[in-house]
Each structure stands twice: as C-alpha cells, then as structure tokens.
Coordinates of C-alpha atoms in Angstrom, one line a residue:
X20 CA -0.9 -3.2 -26.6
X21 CA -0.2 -0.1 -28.4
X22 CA 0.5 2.1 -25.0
X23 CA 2.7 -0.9 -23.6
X24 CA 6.0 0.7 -22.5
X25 CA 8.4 -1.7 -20.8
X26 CA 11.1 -0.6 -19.2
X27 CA 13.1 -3.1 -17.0
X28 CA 15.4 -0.7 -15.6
X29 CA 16.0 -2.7 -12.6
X30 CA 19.0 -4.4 -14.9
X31 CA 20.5 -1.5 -14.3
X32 CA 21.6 -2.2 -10.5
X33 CA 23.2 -5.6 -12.0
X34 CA 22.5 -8.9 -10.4
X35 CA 24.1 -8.6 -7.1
X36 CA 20.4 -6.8 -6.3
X37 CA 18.5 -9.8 -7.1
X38 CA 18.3 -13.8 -8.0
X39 CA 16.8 -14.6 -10.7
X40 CA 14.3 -17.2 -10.4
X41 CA 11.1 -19.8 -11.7
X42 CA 7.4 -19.2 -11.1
X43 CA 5.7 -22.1 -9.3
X44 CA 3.6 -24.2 -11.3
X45 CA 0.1 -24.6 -10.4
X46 CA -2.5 -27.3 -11.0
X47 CA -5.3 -24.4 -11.7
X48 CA -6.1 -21.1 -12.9
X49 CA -9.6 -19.5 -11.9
X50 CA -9.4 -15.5 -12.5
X51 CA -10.7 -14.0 -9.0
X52 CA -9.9 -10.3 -9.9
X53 CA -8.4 -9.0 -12.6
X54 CA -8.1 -5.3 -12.6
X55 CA -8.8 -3.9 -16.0
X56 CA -8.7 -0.4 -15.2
X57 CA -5.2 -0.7 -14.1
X58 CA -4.2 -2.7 -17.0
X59 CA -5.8 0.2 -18.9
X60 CA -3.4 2.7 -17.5
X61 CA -0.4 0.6 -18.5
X62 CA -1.0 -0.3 -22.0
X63 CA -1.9 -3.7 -21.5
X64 CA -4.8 -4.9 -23.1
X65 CA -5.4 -8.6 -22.4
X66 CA -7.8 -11.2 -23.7
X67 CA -8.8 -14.2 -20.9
X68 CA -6.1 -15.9 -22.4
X69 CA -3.1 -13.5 -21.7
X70 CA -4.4 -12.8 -18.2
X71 CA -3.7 -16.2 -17.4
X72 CA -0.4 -16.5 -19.9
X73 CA 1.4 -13.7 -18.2
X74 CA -0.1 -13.4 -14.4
X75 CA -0.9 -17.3 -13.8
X76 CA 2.1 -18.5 -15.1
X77 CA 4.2 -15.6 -15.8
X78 CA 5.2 -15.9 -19.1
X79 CA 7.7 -12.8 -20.1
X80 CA 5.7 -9.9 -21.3
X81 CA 7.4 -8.5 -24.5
X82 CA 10.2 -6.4 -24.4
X83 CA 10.6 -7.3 -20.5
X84 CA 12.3 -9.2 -17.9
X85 CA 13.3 -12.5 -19.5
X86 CA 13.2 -14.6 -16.0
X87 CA 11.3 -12.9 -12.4
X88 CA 13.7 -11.3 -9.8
X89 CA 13.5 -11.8 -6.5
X90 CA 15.0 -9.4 -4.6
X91 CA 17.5 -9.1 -1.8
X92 CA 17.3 -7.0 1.2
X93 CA 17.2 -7.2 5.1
X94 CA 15.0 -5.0 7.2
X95 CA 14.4 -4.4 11.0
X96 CA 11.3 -6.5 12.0
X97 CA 9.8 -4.9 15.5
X98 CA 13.0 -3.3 15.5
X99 CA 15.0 -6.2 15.5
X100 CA 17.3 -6.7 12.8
X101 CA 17.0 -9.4 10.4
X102 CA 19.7 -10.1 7.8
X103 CA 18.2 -13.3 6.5
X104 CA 15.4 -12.0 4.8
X105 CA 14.5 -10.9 0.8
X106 CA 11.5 -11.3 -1.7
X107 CA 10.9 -15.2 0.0
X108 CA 7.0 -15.6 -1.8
X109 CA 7.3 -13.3 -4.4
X110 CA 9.1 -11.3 -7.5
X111 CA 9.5 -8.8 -9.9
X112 CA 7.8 -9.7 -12.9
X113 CA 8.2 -7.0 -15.1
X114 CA 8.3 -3.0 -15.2
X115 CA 6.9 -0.4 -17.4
X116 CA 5.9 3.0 -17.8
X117 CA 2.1 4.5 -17.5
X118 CA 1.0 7.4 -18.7
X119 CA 2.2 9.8 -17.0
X120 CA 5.8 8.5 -17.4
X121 CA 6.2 6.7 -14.0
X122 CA 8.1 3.7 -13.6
X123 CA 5.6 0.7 -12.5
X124 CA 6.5 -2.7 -11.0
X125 CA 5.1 -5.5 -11.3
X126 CA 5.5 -7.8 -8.4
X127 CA 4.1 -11.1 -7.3
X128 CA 2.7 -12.6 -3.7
X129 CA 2.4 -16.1 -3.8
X130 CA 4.3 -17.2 -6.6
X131 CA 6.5 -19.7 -5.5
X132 CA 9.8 -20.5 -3.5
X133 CA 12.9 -18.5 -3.9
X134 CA 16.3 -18.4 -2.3
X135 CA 14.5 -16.5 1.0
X136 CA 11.6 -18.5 1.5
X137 CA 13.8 -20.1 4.6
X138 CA 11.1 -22.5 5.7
X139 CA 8.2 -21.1 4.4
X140 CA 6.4 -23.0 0.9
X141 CA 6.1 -19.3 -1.2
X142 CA 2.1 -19.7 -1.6
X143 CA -0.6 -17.3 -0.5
X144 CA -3.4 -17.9 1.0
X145 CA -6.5 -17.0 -1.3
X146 CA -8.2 -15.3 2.2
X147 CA -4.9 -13.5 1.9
X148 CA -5.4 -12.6 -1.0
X149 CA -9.1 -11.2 -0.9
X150 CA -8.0 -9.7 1.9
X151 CA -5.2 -7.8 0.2
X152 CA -7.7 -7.0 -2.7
X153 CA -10.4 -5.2 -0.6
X154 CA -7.3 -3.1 1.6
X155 CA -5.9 -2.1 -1.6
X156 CA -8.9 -1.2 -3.3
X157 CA -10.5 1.1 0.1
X158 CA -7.3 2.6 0.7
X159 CA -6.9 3.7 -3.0
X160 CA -10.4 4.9 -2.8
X161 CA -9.8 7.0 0.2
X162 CA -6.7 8.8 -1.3
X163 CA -3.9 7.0 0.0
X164 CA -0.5 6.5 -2.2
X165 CA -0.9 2.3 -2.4
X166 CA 0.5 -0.3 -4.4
X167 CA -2.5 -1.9 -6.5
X168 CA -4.1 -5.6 -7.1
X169 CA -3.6 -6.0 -10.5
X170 CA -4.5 -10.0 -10.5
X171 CA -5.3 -12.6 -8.9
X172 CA -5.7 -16.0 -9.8
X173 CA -7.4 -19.2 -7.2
X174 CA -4.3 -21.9 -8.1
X175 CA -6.1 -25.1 -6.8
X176 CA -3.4 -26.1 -3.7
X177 CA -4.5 -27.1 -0.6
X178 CA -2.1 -25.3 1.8
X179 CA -1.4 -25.7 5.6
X180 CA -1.1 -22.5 7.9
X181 CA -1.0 -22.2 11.6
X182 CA -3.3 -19.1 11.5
X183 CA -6.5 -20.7 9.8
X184 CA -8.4 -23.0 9.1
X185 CA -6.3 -25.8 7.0
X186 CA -6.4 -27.1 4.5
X187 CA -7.1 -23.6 3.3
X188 CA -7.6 -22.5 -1.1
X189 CA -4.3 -20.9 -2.7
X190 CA -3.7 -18.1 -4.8
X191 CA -1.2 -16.2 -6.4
X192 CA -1.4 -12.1 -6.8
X193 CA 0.3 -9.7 -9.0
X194 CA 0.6 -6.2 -7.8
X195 CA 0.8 -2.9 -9.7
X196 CA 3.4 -0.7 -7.3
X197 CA 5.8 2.7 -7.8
X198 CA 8.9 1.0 -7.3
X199 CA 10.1 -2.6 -4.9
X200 CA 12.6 -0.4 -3.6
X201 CA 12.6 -0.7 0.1
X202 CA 14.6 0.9 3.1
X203 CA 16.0 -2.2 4.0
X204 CA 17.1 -2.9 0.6
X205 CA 19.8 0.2 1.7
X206 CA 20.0 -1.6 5.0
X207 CA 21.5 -4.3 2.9
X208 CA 23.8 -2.8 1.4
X209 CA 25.4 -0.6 4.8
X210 CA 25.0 -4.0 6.0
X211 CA 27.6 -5.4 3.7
X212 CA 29.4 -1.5 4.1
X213 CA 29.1 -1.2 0.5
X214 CA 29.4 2.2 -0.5
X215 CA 29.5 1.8 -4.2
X216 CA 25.9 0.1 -4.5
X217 CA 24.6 2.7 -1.9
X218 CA 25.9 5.2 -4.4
X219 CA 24.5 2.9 -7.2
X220 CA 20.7 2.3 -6.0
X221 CA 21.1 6.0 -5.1
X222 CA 21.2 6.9 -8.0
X223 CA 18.3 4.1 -9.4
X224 CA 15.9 5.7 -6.8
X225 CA 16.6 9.6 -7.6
X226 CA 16.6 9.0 -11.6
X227 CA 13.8 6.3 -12.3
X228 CA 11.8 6.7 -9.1
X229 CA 11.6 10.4 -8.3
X230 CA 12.7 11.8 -12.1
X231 CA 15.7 13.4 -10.8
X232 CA 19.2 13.5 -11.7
X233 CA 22.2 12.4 -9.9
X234 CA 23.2 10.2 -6.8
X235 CA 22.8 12.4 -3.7
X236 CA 22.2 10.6 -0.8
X237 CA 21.0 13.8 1.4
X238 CA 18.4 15.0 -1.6
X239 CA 16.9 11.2 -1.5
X240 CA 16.3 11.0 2.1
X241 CA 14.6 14.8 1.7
X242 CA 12.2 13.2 -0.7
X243 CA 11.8 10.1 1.0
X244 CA 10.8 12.1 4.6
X245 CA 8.6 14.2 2.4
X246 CA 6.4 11.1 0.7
X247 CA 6.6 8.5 3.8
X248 CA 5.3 12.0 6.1
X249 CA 2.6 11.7 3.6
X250 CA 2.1 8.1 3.7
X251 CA 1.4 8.5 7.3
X252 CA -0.9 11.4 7.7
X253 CA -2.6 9.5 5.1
X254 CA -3.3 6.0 7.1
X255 CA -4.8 8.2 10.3
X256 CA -6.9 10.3 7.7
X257 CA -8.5 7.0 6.9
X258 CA -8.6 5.5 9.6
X259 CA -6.3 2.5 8.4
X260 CA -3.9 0.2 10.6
X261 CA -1.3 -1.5 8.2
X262 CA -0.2 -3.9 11.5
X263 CA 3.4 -4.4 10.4
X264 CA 5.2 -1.3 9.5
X265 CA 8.4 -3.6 9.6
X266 CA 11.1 -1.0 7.5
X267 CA 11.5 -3.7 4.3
X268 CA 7.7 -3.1 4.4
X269 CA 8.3 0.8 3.7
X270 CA 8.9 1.7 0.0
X271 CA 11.1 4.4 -0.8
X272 CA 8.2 6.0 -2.9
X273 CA 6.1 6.5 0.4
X274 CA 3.7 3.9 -1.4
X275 CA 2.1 1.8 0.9
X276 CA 1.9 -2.0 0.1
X277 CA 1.7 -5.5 1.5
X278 CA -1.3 -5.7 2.9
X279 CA -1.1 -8.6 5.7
X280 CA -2.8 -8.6 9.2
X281 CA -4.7 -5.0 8.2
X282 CA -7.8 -3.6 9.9
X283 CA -9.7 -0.4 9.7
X284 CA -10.0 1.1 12.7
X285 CA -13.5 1.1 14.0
X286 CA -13.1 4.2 15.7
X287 CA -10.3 6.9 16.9
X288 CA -8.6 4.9 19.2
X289 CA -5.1 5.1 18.8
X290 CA -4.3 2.4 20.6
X291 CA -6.3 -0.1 18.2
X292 CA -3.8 -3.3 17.2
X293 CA -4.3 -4.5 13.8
X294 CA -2.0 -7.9 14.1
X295 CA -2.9 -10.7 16.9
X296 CA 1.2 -10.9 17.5
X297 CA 1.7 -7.4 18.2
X298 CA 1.2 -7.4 22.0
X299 CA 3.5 -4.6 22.7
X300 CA 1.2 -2.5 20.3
X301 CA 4.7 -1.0 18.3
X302 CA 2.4 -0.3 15.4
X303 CA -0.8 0.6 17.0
X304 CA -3.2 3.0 15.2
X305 CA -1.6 5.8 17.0
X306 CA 1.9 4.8 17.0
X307 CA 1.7 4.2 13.3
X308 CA 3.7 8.0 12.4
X309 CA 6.4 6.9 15.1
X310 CA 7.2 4.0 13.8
X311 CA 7.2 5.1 9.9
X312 CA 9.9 7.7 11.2
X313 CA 11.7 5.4 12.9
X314 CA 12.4 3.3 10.0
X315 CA 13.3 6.6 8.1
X316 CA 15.9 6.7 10.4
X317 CA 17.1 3.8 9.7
X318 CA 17.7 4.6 6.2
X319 CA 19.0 7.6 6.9
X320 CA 21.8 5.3 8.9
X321 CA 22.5 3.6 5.9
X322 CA 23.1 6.5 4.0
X323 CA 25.9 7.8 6.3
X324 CA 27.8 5.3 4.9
X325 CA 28.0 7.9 2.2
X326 CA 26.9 11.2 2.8
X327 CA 27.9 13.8 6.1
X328 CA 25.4 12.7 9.4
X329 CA 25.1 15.9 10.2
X330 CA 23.0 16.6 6.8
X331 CA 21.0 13.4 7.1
X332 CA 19.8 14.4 10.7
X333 CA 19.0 17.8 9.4
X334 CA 16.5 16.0 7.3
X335 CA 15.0 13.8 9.4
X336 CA 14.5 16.4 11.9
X337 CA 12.1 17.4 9.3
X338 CA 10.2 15.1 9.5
X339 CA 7.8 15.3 12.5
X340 CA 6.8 18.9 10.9
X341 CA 5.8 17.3 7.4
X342 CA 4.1 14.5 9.0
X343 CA 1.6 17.5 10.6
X344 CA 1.3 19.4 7.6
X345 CA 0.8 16.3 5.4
X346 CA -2.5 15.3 8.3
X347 CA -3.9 18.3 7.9
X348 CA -4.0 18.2 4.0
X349 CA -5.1 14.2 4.4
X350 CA -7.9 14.7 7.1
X351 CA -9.3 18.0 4.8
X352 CA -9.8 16.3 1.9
X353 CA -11.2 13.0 3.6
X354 CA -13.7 15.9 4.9
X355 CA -14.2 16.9 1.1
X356 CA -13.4 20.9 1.9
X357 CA -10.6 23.2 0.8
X358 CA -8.2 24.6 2.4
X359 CA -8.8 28.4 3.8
X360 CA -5.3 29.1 5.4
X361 CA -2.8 27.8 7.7
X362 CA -4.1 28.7 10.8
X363 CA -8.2 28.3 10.0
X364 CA -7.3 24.7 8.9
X365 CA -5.2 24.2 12.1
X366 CA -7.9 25.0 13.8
X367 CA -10.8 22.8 12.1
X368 CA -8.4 20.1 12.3
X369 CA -8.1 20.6 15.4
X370 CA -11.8 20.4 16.3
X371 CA -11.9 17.4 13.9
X372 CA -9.7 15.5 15.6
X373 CA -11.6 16.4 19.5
X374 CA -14.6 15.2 17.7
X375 CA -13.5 11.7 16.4
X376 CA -11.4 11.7 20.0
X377 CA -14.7 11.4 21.5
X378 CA -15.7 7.8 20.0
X379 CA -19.5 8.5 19.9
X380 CA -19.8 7.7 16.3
X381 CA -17.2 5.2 14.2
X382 CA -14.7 6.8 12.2
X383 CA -16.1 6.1 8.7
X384 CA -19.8 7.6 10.0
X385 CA -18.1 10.8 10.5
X386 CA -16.7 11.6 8.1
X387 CA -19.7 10.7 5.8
X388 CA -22.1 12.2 8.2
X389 CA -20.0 15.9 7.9
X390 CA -18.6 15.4 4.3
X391 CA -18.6 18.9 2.5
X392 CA -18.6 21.2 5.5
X393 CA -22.3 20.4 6.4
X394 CA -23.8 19.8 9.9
X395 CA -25.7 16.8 9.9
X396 CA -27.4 18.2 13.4
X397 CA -29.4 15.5 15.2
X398 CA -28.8 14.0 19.1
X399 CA -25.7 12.1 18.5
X400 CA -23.9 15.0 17.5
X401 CA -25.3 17.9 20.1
X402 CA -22.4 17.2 22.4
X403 CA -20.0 20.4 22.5
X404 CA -16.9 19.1 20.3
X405 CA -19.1 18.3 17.7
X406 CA -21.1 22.0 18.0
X407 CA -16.7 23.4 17.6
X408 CA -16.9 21.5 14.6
X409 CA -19.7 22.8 13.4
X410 CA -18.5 26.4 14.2
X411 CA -15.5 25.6 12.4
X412 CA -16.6 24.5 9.2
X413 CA -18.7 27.3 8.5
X414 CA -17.9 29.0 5.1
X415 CA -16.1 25.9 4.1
X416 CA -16.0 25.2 0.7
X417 CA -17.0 21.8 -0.2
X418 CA -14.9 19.6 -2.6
X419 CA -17.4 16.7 -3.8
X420 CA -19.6 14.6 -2.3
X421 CA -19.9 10.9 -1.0
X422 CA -22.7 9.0 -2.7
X423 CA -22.9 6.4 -0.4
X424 CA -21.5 4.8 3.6
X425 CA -18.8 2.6 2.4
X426 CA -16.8 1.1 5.4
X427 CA -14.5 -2.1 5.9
X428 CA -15.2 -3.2 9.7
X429 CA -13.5 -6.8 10.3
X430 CA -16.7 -8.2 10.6
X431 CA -17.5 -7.3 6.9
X432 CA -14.3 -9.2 5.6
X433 CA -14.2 -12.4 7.5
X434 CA -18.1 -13.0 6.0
X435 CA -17.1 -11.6 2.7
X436 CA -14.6 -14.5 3.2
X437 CA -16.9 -17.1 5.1
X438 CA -19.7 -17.0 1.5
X439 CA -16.1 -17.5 -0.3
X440 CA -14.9 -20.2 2.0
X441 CA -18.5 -22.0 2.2
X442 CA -20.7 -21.9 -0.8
X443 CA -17.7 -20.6 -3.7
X444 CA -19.9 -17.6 -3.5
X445 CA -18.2 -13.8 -4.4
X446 CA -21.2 -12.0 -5.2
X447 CA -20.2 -10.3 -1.8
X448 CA -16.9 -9.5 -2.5
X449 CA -17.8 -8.3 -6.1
X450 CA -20.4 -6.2 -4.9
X451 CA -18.0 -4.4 -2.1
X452 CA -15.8 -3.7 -5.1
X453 CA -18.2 -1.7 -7.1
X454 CA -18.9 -0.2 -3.7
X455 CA -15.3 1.3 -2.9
X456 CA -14.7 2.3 -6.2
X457 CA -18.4 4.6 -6.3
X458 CA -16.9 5.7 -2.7
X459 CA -14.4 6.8 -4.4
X460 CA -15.4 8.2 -7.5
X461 CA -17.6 10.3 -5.5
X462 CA -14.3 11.3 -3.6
X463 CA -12.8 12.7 -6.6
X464 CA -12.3 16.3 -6.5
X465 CA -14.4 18.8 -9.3
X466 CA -11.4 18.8 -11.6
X467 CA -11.3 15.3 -13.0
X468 CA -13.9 14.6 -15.8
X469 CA -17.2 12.6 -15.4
X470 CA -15.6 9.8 -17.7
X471 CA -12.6 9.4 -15.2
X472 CA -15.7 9.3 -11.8
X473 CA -17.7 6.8 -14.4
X474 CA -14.6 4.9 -15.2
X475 CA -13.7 4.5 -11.5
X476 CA -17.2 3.6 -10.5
X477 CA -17.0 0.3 -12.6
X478 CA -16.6 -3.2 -10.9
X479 CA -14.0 -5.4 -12.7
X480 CA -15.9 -8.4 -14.3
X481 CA -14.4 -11.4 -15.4

C-alpha cells in the first residue's frame, strides 16, 4: 500500500460529532463486488484476505480510525423535522486521501446497530445492496458527482423486512464518498443553538472538504449552492430519480449517495415517483431541483445562527440560476457535443428538452440515438421537435462516442435480482457491470488516455 494516505481528520470535530462504536459480527463472508479500480485510486492494494479483514469485519486500516464512528445529525424527512435520527445502520470506517489530494470516507450500510438504529436491526438487505451497486455504478458512468461501492460482502443472515419477500439474504456495503458531512449534520447543531460547533464543522467543511481556508459560513453555503445546483442538473441529465432527497440525504459536497428506493426514469416525465411511499410525489422526477434547494435552505437556516441572513439569502437566491446553467452543461455533455456559446446552447437545450418532452422514444434511446450531434433520421423521429433538434445541432462538435445502449429500466434490476434470489446466479449482474463501465468509458471525453477508457471498461472480478 505504498499510495495509502490516511487521514482521519474527522478527530478533528471531537467526539460530541460522533459515537464510537462495534461492527456487527457475521456468520459469513462471500465477496459480491469488490471494486478494485477504486481501491486503486486510494492506495489500497488488497489480497482476498484483507478485503474480507478490513470491509467484512472492519478491522482498523493502518494509521486510521481505531474504532468506526457513527455519526450524529437530524435532518427534515418530507419536510418534517426529525431530531432522533443519525448514522443508525452504518459508519465511518476510515478516511484517506487519493490522488488528487481529496479527502475520502469510507462509510458502511449494513454494518450493525448503533445508538440511532431506534428499532431497526442495522443490516442491509443484499437486494439493497445490488441495487445500490448498479445506481452507483450508472450514475458514475453518466457523469454524475456520486459516492462509490467500494465492497460488498453476502453475510449469511436471514433478515425480516416488511417490503420483500422474507426471509430475505444480508449484506454489508462499504462506500467510497467525498465527505459524510450532511446538511442536517448543521441542522444538529442550530438545533442544539450551538454556535461554536457551527463555527467548528465550518471550518472542517471549508478546509478538508473544499481546500479552503477559514470558517466563513456565507463562503460555505456559496460553494455548497454551487455543487448541489450541479448535483441536480446532473440527475435530470440522466434521467435519474434518487426517491428520497430527505436533507441528511444531501452531502455538503453536492455528492450524491444512498441509493434506496431509486429508479431511472423510463422517459421525460417529470412527474415519475421513484419510492412506493411518496404519494404526494415531493421528490418526483421533476420536482427533484425544488426539493435539493429547499434543503439548501435549510442549511442556510442553520448557518444564521452565525453569519448575517441577509448574506445567506443573497446566496441562495443564487441558486435557481446555477441550477440552469449547471443543466445546460449536464444535458450537453450527456449529448457528447461542446459547447458553442451561451445563447446557441440555450437554444439546443432548449430543443432537447421539447424533444424528450414529447415521450416518443425513452430517455436513454435518445440520447444514444443523437449522441455526437448526429441525426439518426428514420420515422420515429420525423415529427417536428425532433427536425428543431436536428437544425440545432448542426455544426456541433462532437465529444466521444457511445459504444453501446446501456439503460437501467426497473424491469432489468428486479431480474438481475430474481437469477440472484433463485439460482445464486450473478452472471447478470456481472455482465451489466462491464456494461456501465464500457458506457462509460465510451463517455469519456478526448482528453483522458486510452489506458484510463481501458481501465474503466474492466468488470471487477473476484
């Protein structure tokens, strides 16, 4: 592990942030996915072995935290405020650097009871967790900012859930994330009107998070607006519906992460509902940019406790304007051209988004159909927001190329899951791996090397 660099600088915020706390143990440990090309990027070279030593039974790693943290925060949940919540199936691990300097968590789902499980038993489903391996994998494909499945281990409990089939497998996942940090870990802290760890985790954020100096409160939320704008843009651009877009499920890094009731949208509906229990459709498809600003808001709040309101407000007034210049970046580089200007990309994104408005074709076929600025022609798309389109793009410069369809309808998962769930069989759910990640080595633009597209293109093996 010669590029290993821990760095637990969550120590730093001292132990009224977080418990400290013991890993379940589990009566098996059969690697499921174990994600070597992130493990690359961190230093950490593992045998079979360590995988299990370190991300089954979460050993220490060396140099790192001595015991997991699970951390405290509260968090509006379909904007009602709950005070009794915090890291209740999960942990930090460990952190370290990669190499481009960024601090890295490592953080756990399904690892065992902690002070905040209330009444739930800390495990994960495995269906959970395949399903969190395939969102994380397409959306990192697709371009968007997202925490990544570093592990995952089948633990060999039977576990009981309302929500499936039961007895259902177990499994315990490790993530690879850009900071735990999440708005309603300030929404903790205004909570309990302390000033002095606002200033404190401030300070954290700015200095190990965004590789700034200092503790303003005003220049945090300015970066924050600026990545979660991004974050966004970058979920309609593919087409993604997270389903609970609670505000402890925002990071302050704009990273997305915890990937739970997900779906891809099958086309531009905006109205599309990702969770069964959303009935109201709060985080609907469409809705999904209203209600990452309205949890920006809500750390904004927390940060009047110490900075002027006035300045925060100016800030998140700001934010609407990002969130359109961020979609217009997001949905011209899921179309693989460049831009060409302010107003000539307003105006192909404008045609885009008339053309996916229509719902003739699924979101996905689209964009693969008109990657690159060509006109695929044909009957399906002779209708006259697609000819706009077509008008539009002329003279656009293309930025790579898509080797193959890759999409993630519902369908797709549950019988990825049902060969899993009936027969022990993942050939499926290997084989949509190496599938995303040539999606999305074919994504990359011209600049990066053929040895970075070939290294993305690999499927992990075991």
């Amino acid at each position: 592990m010669t590029d290993y660099r821990p760095d637990p600088r969550i120590l730093e915020l001292g132990d009224s942030f977080y418990d400290a706390v013991e890993p379940a143990r589990f009566p098996a440990a059969i690697p499921r996915f174990l994600n070597r090309r992130a493990a690359a990027e961190v230093g950490l070279e593992l045998d079979g072995a360590e995988w299990e030593r370190h991300f089954q039974r979460f050993e220490p790693l060396p140099g790192n935290l001595e015991r997991p943290l699970a951390l405290r925060y509260h968090g509006h949940q379909f904007r009602h405020y709950n005070p009794d919540i915090g890291d209740g199936r999960g942990f930090l691990f460990a952190q370290l650097r990669d190499a481009r300097g960024r601090l890295l968590d490592l953080g756990t789902k399904g690892s065992g009871q902690t002070p905040y499980s209330r009444f739930g038993d800390g495990r994960l489903t495995l269906k959970g967790a395949v399903r969190e391996v395939l969102a994380s994998e397409m959306l990192e494909a697709l371009g968007v900012e997202t925490s990544r499945t570093f592990a995952l281990f089948e633990t060999g409990e039977a576990l009981q859930r309302n929500d499936e089939p039961s007895p259902t497998r177990s499994a315990v996942l490790t993530r690879l994330s850009h900071g735990h940090i999440r708005i309603g870990t300030f929404q903790r802290l205004a909570f309990f009107k302390d000033a002095d760890g606002l200033r404190a985790l401030t300070r954290y954020c700015l200095t190990h998070l965004y590789g700034e100096a200092g503790d303003a409160p005003v220049r945090l939320l300015e970066l924050v607006c600026a990545r979660t704008a991004r974050l966004a843009a970058s979920y309609l651009a593919a087409g993604f519906v997270h389903g609970v877009l609670n505000s402890d499920n925002i990071n302050v890094t704009g990273e997305s992460f915890d990937y739970g009731p997900w779906r891809f949208a099958p086309d531009w509906d905006e109205e599309f509902v990702a969770a069964y229990f959303d009935q109201g459709g709060l985080y609907a498809f469409g809705r999904q940019p209203e209600a990452i600003h309205w949890d920006v808001a809500q750390l904004a709040g927390a940060l009047s406790l110490i900075a002027p309101p006035d300045a925060l407000k100016a800030e998140l007034d700001r934010w609407p304007a990002l969130f359109q210049d961020a979609l217009v970046a997001a949905l011209l580089r899921r179309l693989g051209v460049g831009s060409r200007g302010e107003a000539e990309d307003l105006e192909l994104v404008g045609a885009l988004l008339a053309a996916l408005r229509t719902r003739d074709v699924t979101i996905d076929r689209l964009f693969f159909d008109w990657h690159g600025g060509r006109d695929p022609g044909g009957a399906i798309y002779a209708g006259k927001p697609f000819r706009v389109l077509a008008d539009k793009l002329k003279g656009a410069v293309s930025l790579g190329t898509d080797s193959e369809l890759c999409s993630m309808p519902i369908d797709e998962v549950e019988a990825i899951w049902a060969r899993i769930a009936e027969d022990d069989d993942w050939s499926a759910f290997e084989a949509k791996v190496a599938a995303i990640r040539r999606m999305g080595a074919a994504m990359t633009p011209p600049c990066a090397s053929p040895g970075e597209a070939a290294k993305d293109a690999e499927p992990e093996t075991l």
